[in-house]
Backbone as ProteinMPNN parsed JSONL, in Angstrom:
{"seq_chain_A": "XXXXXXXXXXXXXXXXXXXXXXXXXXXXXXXXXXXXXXXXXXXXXXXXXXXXXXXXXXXXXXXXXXXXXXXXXXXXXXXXXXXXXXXXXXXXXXXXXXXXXXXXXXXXXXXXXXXXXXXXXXXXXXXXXXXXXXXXXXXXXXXXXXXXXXXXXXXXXXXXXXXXXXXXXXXXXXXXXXXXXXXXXXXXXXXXXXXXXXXX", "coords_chain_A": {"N_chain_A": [[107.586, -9.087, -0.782], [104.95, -7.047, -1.867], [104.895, -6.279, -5.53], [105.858, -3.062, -7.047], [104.164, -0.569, -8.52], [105.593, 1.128, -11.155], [105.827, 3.903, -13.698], [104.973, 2.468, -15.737], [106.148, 0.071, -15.161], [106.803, -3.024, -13.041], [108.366, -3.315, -10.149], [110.33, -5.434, -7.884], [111.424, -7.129, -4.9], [113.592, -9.661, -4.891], [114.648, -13.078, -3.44], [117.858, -15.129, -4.769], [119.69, -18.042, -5.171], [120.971, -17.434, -2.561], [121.08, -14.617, -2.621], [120.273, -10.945, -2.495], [117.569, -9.22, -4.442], [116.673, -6.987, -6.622], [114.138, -7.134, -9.109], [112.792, -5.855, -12.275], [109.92, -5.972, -13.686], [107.488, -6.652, -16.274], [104.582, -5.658, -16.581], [102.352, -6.447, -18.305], [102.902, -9.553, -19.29], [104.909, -10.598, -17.393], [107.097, -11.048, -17.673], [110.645, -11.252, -16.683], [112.487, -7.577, -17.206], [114.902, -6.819, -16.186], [117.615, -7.127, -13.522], [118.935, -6.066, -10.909], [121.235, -6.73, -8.319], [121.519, -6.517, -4.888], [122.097, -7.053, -2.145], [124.353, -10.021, -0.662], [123.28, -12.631, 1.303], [124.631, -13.165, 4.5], [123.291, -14.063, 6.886], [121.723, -16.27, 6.694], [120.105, -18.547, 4.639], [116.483, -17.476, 2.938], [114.804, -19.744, 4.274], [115.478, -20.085, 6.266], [115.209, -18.181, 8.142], [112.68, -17.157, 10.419], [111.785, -14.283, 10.147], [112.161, -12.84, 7.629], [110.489, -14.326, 6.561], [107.671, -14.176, 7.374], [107.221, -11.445, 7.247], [107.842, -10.032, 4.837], [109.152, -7.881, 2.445], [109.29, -4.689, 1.311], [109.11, -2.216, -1.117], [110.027, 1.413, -1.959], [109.476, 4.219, -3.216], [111.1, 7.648, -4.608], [111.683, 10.236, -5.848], [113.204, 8.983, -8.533], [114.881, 7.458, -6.335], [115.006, 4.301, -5.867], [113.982, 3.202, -2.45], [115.031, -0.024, -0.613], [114.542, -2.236, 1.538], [116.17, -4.994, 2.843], [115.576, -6.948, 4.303], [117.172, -8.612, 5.7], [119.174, -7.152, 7.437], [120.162, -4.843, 5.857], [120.067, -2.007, 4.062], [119.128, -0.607, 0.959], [119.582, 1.906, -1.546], [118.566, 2.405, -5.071], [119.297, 3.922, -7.751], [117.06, 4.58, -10.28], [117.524, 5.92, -12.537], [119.774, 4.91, -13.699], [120.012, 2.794, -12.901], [121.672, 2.328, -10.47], [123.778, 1.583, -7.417], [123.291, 3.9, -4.865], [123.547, 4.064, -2.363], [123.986, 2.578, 0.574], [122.957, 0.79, 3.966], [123.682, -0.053, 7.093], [122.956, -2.691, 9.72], [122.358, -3.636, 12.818], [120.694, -7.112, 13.319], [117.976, -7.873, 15.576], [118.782, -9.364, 18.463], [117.494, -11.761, 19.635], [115.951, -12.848, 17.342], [118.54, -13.152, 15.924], [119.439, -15.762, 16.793], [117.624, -17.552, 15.807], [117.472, -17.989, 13.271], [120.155, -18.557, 13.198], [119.693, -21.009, 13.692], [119.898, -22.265, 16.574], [117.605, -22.18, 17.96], [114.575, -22.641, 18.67], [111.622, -20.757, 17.137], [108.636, -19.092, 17.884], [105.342, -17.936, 17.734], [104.563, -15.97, 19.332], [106.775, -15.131, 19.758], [107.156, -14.09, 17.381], [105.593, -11.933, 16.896], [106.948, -10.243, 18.282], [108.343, -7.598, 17.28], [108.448, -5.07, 14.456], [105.511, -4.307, 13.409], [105.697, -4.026, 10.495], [108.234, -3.2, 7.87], [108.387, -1.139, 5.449], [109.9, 1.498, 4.107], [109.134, 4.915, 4.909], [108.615, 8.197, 2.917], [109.639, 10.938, 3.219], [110.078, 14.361, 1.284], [113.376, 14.719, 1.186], [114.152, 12.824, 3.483], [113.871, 9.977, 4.993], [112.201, 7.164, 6.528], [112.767, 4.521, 8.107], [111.267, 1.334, 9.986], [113.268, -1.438, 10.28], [112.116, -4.732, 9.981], [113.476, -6.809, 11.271], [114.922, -5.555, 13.238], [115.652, -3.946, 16.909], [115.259, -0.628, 16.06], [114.491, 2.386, 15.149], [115.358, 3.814, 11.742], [116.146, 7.398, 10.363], [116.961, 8.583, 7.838], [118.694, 10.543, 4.892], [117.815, 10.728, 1.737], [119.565, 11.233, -0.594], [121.636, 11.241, 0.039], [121.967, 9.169, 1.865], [122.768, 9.365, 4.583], [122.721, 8.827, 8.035], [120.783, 10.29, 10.187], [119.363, 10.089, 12.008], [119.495, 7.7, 15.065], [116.842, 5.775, 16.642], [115.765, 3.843, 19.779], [112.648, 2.717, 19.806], [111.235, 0.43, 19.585], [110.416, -1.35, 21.658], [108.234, -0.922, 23.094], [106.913, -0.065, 20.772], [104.791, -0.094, 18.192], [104.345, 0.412, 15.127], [105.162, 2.698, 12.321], [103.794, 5.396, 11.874], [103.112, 7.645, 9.982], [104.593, 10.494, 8.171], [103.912, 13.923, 8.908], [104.13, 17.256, 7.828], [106.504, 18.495, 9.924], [107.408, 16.445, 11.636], [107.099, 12.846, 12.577], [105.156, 9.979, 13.272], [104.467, 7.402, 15.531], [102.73, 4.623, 16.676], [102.177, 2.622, 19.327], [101.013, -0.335, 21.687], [99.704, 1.17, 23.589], [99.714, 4.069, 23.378], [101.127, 6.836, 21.8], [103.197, 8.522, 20.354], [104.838, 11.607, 19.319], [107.602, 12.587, 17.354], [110.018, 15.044, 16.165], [110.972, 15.58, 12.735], [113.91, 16.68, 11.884], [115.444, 15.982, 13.862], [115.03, 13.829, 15.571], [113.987, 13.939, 17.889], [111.821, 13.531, 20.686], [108.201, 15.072, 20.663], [105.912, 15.06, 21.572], [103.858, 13.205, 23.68], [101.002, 10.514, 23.963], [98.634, 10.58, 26.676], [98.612, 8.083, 28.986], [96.269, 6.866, 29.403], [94.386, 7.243, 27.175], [94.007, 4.63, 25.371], [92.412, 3.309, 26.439], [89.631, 1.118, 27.185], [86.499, 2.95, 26.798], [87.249, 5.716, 27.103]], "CA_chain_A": [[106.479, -8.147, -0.705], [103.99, -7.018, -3.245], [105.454, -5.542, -6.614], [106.049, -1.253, -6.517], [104.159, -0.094, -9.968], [106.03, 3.01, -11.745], [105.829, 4.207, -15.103], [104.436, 1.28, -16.715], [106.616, -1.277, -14.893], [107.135, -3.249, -11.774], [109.744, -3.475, -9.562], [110.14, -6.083, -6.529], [112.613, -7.574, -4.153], [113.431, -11.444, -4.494], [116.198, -13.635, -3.385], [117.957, -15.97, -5.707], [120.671, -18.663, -4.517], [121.731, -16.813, -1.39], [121.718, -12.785, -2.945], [119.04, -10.333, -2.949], [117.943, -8.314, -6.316], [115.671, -5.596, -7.015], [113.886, -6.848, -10.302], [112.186, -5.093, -13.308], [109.145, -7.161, -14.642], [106.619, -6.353, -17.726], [103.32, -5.99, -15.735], [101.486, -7.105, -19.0], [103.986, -10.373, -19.174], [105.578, -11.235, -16.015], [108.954, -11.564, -17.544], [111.767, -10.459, -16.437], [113.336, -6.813, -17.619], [116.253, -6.587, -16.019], [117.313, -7.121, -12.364], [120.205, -5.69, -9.93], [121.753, -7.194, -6.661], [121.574, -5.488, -3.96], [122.912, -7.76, -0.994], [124.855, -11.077, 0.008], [122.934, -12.8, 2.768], [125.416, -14.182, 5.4], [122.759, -14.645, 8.045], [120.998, -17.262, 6.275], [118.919, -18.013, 3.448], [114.969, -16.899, 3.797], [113.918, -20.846, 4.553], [116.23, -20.434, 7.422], [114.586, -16.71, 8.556], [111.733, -16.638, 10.165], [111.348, -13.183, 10.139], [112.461, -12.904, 6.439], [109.592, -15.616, 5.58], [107.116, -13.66, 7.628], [107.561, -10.067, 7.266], [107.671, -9.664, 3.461], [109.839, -6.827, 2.3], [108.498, -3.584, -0.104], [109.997, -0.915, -2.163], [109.417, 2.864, -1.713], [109.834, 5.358, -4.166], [110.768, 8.533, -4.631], [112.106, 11.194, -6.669], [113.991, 8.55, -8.811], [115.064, 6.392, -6.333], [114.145, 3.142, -4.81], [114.223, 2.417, -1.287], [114.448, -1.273, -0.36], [114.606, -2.636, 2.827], [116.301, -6.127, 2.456], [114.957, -7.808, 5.869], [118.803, -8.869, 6.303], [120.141, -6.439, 8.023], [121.156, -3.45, 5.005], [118.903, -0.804, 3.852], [119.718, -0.321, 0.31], [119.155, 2.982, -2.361], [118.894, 2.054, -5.885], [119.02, 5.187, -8.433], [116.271, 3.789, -11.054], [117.587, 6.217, -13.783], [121.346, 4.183, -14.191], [120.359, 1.471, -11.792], [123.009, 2.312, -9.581], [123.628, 1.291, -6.052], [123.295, 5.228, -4.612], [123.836, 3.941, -1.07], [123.582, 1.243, 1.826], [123.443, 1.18, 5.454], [124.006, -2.178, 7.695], [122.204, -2.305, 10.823], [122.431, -5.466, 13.85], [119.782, -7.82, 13.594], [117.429, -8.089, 16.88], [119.5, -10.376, 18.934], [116.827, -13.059, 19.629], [115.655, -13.244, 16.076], [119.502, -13.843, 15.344], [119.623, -16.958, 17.583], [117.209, -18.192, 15.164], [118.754, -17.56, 12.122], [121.471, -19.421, 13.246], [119.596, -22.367, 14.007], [120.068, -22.29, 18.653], [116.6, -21.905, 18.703], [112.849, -22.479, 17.915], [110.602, -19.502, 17.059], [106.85, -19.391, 18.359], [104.532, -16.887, 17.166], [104.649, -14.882, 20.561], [108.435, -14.418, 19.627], [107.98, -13.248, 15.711], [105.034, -10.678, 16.7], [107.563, -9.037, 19.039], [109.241, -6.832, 16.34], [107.765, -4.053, 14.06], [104.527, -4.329, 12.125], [106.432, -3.622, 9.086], [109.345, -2.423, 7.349], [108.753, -0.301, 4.455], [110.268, 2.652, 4.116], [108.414, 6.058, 4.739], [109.789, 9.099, 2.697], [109.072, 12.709, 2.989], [111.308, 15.159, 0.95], [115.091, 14.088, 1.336], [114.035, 12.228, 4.731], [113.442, 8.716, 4.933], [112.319, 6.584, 7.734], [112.334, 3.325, 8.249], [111.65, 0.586, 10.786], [113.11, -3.065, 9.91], [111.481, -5.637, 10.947], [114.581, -6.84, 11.862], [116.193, -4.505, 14.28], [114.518, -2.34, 17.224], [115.509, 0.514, 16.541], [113.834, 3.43, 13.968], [116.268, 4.619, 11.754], [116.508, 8.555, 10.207], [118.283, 8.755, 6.582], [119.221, 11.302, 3.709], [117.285, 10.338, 0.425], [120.282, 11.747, -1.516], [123.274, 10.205, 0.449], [122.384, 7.703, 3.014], [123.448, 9.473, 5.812], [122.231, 8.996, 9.053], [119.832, 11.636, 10.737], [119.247, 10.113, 14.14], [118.709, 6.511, 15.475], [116.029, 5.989, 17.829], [115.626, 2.721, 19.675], [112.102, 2.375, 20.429], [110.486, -0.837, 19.426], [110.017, -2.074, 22.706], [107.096, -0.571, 23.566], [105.939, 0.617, 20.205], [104.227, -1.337, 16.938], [104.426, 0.512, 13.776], [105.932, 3.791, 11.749], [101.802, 5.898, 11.8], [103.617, 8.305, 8.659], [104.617, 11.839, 8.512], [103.35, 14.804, 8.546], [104.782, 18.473, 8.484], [107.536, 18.58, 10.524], [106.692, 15.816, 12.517], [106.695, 11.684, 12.296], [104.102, 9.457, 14.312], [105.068, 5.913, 15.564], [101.768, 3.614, 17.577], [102.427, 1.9, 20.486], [100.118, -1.048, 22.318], [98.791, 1.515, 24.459], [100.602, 4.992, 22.974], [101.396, 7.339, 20.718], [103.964, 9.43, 19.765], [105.015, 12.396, 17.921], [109.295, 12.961, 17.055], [110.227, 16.02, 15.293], [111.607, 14.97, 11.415], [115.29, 16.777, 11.79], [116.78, 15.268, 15.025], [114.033, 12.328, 16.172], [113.448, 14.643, 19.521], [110.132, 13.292, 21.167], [107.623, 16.285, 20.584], [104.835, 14.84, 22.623], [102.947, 11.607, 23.51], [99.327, 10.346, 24.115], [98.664, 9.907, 28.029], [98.962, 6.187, 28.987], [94.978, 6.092, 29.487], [94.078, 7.464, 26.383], [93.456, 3.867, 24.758], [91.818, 2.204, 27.729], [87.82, 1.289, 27.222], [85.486, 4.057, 26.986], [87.926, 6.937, 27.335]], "C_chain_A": [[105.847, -7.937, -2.065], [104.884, -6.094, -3.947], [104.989, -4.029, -6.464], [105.48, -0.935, -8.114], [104.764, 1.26, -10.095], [106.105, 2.841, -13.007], [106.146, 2.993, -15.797], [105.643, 0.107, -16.271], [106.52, -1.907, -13.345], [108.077, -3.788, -11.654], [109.317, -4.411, -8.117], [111.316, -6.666, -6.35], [112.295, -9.287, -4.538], [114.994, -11.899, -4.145], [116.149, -15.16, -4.135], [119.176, -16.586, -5.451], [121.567, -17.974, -3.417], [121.634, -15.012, -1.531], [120.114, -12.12, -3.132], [119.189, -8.928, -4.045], [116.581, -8.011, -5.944], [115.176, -6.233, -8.316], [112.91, -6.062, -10.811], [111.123, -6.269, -14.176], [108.296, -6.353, -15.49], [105.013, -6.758, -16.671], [102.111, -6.578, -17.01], [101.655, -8.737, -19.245], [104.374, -11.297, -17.788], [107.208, -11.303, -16.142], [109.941, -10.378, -17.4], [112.319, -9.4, -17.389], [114.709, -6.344, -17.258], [116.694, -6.487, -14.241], [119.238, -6.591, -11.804], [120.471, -6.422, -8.633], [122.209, -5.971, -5.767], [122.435, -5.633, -2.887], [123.022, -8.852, -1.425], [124.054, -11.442, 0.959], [123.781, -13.944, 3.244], [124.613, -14.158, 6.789], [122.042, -16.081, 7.573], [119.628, -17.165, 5.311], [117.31, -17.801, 3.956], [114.264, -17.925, 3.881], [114.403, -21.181, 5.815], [115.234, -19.012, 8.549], [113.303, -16.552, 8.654], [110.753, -15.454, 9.597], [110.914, -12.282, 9.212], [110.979, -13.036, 5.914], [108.131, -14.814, 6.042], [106.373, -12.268, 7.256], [107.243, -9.325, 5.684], [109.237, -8.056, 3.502], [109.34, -6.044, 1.249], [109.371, -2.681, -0.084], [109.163, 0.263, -1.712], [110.146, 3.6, -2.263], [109.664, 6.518, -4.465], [111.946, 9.454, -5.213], [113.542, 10.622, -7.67], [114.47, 7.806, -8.159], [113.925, 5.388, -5.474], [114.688, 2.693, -3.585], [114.167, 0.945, -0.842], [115.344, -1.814, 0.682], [114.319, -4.146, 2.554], [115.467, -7.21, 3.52], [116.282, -8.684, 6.731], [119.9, -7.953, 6.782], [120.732, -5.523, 7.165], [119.592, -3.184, 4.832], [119.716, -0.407, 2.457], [119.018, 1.138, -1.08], [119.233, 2.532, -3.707], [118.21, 3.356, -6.728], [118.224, 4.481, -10.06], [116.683, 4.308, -12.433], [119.157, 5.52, -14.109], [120.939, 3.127, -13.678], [121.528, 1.018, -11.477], [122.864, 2.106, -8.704], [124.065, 3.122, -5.779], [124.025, 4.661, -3.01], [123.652, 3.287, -0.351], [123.895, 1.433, 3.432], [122.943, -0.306, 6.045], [123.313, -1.373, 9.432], [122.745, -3.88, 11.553], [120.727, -5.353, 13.697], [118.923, -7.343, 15.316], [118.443, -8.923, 17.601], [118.687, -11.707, 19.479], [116.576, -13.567, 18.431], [117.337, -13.637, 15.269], [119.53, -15.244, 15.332], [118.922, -18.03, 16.16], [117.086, -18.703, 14.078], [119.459, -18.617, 12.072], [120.72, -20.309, 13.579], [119.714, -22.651, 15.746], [119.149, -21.937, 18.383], [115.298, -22.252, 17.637], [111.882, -21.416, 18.029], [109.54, -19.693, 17.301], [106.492, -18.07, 17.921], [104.606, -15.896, 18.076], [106.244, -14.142, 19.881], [108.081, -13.581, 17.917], [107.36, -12.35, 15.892], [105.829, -9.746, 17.881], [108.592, -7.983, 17.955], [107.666, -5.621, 15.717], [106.836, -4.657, 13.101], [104.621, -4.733, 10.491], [107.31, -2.77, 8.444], [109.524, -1.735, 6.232], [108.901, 0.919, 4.758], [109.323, 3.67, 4.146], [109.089, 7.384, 4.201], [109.213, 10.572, 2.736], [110.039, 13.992, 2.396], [112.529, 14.626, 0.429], [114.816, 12.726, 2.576], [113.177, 10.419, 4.352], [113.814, 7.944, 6.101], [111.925, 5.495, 7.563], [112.626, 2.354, 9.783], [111.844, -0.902, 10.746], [112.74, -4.053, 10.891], [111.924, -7.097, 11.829], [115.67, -6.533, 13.038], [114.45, -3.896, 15.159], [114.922, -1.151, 17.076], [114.514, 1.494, 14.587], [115.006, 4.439, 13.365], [115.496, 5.805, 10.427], [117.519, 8.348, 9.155], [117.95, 9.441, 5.763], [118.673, 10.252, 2.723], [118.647, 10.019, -0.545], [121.85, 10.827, -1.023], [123.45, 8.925, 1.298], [122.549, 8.14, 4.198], [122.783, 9.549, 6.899], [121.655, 10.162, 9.697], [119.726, 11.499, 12.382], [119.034, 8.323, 13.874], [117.88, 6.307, 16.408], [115.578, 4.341, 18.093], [114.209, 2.632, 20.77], [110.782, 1.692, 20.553], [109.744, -1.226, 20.447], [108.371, -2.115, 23.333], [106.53, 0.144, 22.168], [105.682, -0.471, 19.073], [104.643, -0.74, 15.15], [104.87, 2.375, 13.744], [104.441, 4.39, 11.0], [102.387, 6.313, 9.662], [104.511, 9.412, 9.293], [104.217, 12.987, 8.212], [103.526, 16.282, 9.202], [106.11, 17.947, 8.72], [107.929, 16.934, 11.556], [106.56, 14.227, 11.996], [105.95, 11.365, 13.576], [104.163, 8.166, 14.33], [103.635, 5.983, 16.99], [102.921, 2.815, 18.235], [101.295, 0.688, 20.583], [98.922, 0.034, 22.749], [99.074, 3.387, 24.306], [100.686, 5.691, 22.158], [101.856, 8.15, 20.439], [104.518, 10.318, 18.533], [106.796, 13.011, 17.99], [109.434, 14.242, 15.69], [111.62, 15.513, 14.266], [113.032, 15.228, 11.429], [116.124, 16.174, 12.416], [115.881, 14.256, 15.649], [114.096, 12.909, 17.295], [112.006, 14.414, 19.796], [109.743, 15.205, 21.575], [106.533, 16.359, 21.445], [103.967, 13.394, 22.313], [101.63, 11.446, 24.08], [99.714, 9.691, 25.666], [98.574, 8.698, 27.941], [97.097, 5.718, 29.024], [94.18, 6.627, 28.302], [93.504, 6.641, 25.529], [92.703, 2.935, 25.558], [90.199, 2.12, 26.869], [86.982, 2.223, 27.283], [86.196, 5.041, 27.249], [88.294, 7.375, 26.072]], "O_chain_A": [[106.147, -8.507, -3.114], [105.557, -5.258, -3.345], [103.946, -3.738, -5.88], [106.335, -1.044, -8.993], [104.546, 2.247, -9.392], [106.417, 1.757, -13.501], [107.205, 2.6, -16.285], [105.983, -0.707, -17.129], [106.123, -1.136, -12.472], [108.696, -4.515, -12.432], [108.313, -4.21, -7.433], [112.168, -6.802, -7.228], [111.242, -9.924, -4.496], [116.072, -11.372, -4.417], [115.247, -15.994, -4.212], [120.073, -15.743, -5.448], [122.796, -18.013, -3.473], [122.064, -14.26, -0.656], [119.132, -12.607, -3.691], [120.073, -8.129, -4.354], [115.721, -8.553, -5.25], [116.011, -5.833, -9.128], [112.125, -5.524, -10.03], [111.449, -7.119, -15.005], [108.478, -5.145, -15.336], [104.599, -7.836, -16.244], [101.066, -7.099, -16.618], [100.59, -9.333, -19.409], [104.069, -12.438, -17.44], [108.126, -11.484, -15.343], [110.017, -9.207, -17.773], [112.711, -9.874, -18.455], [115.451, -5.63, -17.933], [116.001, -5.676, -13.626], [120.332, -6.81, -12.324], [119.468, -6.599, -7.942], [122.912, -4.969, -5.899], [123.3, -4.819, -2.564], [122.289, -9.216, -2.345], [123.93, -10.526, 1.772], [123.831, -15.103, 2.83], [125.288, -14.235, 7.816], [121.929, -16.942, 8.444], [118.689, -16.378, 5.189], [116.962, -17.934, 5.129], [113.065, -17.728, 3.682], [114.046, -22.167, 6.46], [114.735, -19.269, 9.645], [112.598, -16.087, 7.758], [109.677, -15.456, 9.0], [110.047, -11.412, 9.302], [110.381, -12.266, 5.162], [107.32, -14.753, 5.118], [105.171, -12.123, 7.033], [106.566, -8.316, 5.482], [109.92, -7.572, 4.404], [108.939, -6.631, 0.244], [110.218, -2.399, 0.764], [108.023, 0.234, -1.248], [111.335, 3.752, -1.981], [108.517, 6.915, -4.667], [113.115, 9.223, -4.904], [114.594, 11.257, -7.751], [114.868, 6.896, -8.886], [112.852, 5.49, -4.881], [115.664, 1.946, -3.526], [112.997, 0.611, -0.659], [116.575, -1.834, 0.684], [113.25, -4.672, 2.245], [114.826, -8.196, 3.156], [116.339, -9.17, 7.86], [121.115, -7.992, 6.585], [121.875, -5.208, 7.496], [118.532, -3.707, 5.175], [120.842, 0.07, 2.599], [117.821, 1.058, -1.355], [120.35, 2.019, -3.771], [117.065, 3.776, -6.562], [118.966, 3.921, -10.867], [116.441, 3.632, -13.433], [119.568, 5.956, -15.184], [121.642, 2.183, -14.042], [122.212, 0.045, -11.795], [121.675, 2.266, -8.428], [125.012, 3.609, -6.398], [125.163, 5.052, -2.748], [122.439, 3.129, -0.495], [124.821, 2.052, 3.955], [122.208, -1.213, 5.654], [123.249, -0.261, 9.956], [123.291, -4.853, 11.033], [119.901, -4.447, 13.804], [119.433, -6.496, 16.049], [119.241, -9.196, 16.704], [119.37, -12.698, 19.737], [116.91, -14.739, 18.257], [117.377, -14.285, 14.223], [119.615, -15.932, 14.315], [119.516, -18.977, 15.646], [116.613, -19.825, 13.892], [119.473, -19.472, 11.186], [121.555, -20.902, 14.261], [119.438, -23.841, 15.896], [119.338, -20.721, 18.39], [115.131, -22.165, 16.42], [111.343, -21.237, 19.12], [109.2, -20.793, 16.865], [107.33, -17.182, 17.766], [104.733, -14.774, 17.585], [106.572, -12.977, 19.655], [108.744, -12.645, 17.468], [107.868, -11.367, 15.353], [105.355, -8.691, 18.301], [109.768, -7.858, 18.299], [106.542, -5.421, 16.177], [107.192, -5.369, 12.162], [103.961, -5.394, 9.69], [107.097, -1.558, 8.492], [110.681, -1.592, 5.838], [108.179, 1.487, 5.577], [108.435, 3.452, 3.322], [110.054, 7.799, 4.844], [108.257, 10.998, 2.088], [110.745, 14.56, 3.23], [112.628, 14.136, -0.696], [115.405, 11.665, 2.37], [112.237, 10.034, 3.657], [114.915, 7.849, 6.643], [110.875, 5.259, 6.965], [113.617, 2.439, 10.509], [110.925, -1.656, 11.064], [112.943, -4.181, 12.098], [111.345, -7.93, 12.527], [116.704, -7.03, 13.487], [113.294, -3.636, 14.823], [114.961, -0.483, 18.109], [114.19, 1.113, 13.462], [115.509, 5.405, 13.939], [114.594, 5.417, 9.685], [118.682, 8.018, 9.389], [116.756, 9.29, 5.502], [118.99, 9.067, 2.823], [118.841, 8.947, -1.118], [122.692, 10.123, -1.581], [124.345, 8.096, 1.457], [122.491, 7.274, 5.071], [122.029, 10.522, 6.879], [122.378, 11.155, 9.615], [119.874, 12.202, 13.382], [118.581, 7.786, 12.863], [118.328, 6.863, 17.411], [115.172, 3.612, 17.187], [114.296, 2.53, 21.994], [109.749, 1.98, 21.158], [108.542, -1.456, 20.31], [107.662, -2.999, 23.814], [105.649, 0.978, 22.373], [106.273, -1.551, 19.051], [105.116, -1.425, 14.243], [104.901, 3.131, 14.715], [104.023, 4.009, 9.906], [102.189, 5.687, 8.621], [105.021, 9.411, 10.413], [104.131, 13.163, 6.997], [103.295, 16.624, 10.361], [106.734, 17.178, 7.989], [109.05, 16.777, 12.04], [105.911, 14.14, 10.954], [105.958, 12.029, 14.613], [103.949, 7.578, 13.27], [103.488, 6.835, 17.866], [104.056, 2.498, 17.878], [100.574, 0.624, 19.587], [97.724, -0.039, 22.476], [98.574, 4.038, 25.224], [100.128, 5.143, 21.207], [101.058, 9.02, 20.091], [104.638, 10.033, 17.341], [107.049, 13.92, 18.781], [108.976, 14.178, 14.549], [112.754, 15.201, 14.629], [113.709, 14.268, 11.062], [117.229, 15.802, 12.021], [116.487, 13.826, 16.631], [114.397, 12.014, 18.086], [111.111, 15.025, 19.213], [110.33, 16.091, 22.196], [106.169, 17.393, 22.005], [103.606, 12.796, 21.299], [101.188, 12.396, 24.727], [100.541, 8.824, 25.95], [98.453, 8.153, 26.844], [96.677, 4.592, 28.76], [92.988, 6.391, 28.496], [92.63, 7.111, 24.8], [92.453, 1.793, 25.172], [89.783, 2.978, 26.09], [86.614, 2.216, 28.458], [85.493, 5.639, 28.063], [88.911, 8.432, 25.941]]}, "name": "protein", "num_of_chains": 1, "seq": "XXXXXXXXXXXXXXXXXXXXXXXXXXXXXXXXXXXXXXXXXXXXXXXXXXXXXXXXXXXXXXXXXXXXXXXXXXXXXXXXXXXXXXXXXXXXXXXXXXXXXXXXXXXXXXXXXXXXXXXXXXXXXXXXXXXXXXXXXXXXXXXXXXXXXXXXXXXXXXXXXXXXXXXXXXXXXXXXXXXXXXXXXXXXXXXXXXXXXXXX"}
């Protein structure tokens, strides 16, 4: 994904013989300041991944740290003032987009736009939501520790993570649109089904 500017540097995800790293580049330069590992990938490297190769992956930052959403299955926290690993959370793949991964299968374009829009992190406060573009499901996490808030699995029928606002996140559909309240992912209310039709 595209480089995250902060206080006069950039930061971006790359992978380098099998491992993925967070680096630190010189936006006047290009060269390298200093880079961390984040993950191992034991699904396969990203010439093997469509989804990987597709998808891109971006950073999201906030109050010190960095969110980065590997596209392999972890979700990792990196505390920018030690560049420490703060925290990680492992998720399952999709289970078709595994298949492919592993090599049992050929991907078609119908199959890679069935997943999420995009996976960068959204953060509000302590709260951070993300949907990988990896997994269906929308997960609910603690800024500060990692810890799970809620999981909600509902890709199937929806496209992208709108933002948030208030109390309140907003995830698009095809035809949809919902609103989940930020503490426990409890659907708060959704857009009638003919709401996006033609002329209505």
């Amino acid at each position: 994904g595209p480089p995250l500017p902060i206080e006069g540097r950039l930061y971006a995800m790359c992978e380098l013989a099998g491992d993925i790293f967070v680096i630190c580049l010189d936006p006047d330069t290009g060269k390298e300041i200093w880079r961390q590992q984040l993950v191992a990938v034991e699904s396969g490297t990203i010439d093997r991944d469509a989804i990987r190769r597709v998808a891109g992956a971006m950073l999201s930052y906030q109050d010190g740290f960095l969110v980065c959403p590997t596209g392999a299955g972890a979700l990792v926290a990196l505390n920018l003032g030690d560049r420490t690993l703060r925290w990680g959370d492992n998720y399952e793949r999709n289970t078709t987009m595994s298949r492919f991964v592993q090599g049992r299968g050929v991907v078609n374009t119908d199959q890679l736009l069935q997943r999420w829009f995009t996976g960068t992190a959204i953060i509000s406060d302590s709260s951070v939501l993300i949907t990988p573009v990896e997994s269906d499901r929308l997960f609910g996490l603690d800024l500060i520790t990692g810890r799970a808030l809620f999981t909600k699995k509902v890709r199937l029928e929806m496209r992208y993570l709108a933002g948030i606002r208030g109390d309140k996140f907003y995830v698009v559909g095809t035809n949809v649109m919902k609103a989940y309240t930020l503490d426990d992912g409890s659907l708060a209310w959704k857009t009638a089904l003919d709401v996006f039709l033609p002329g209505q």
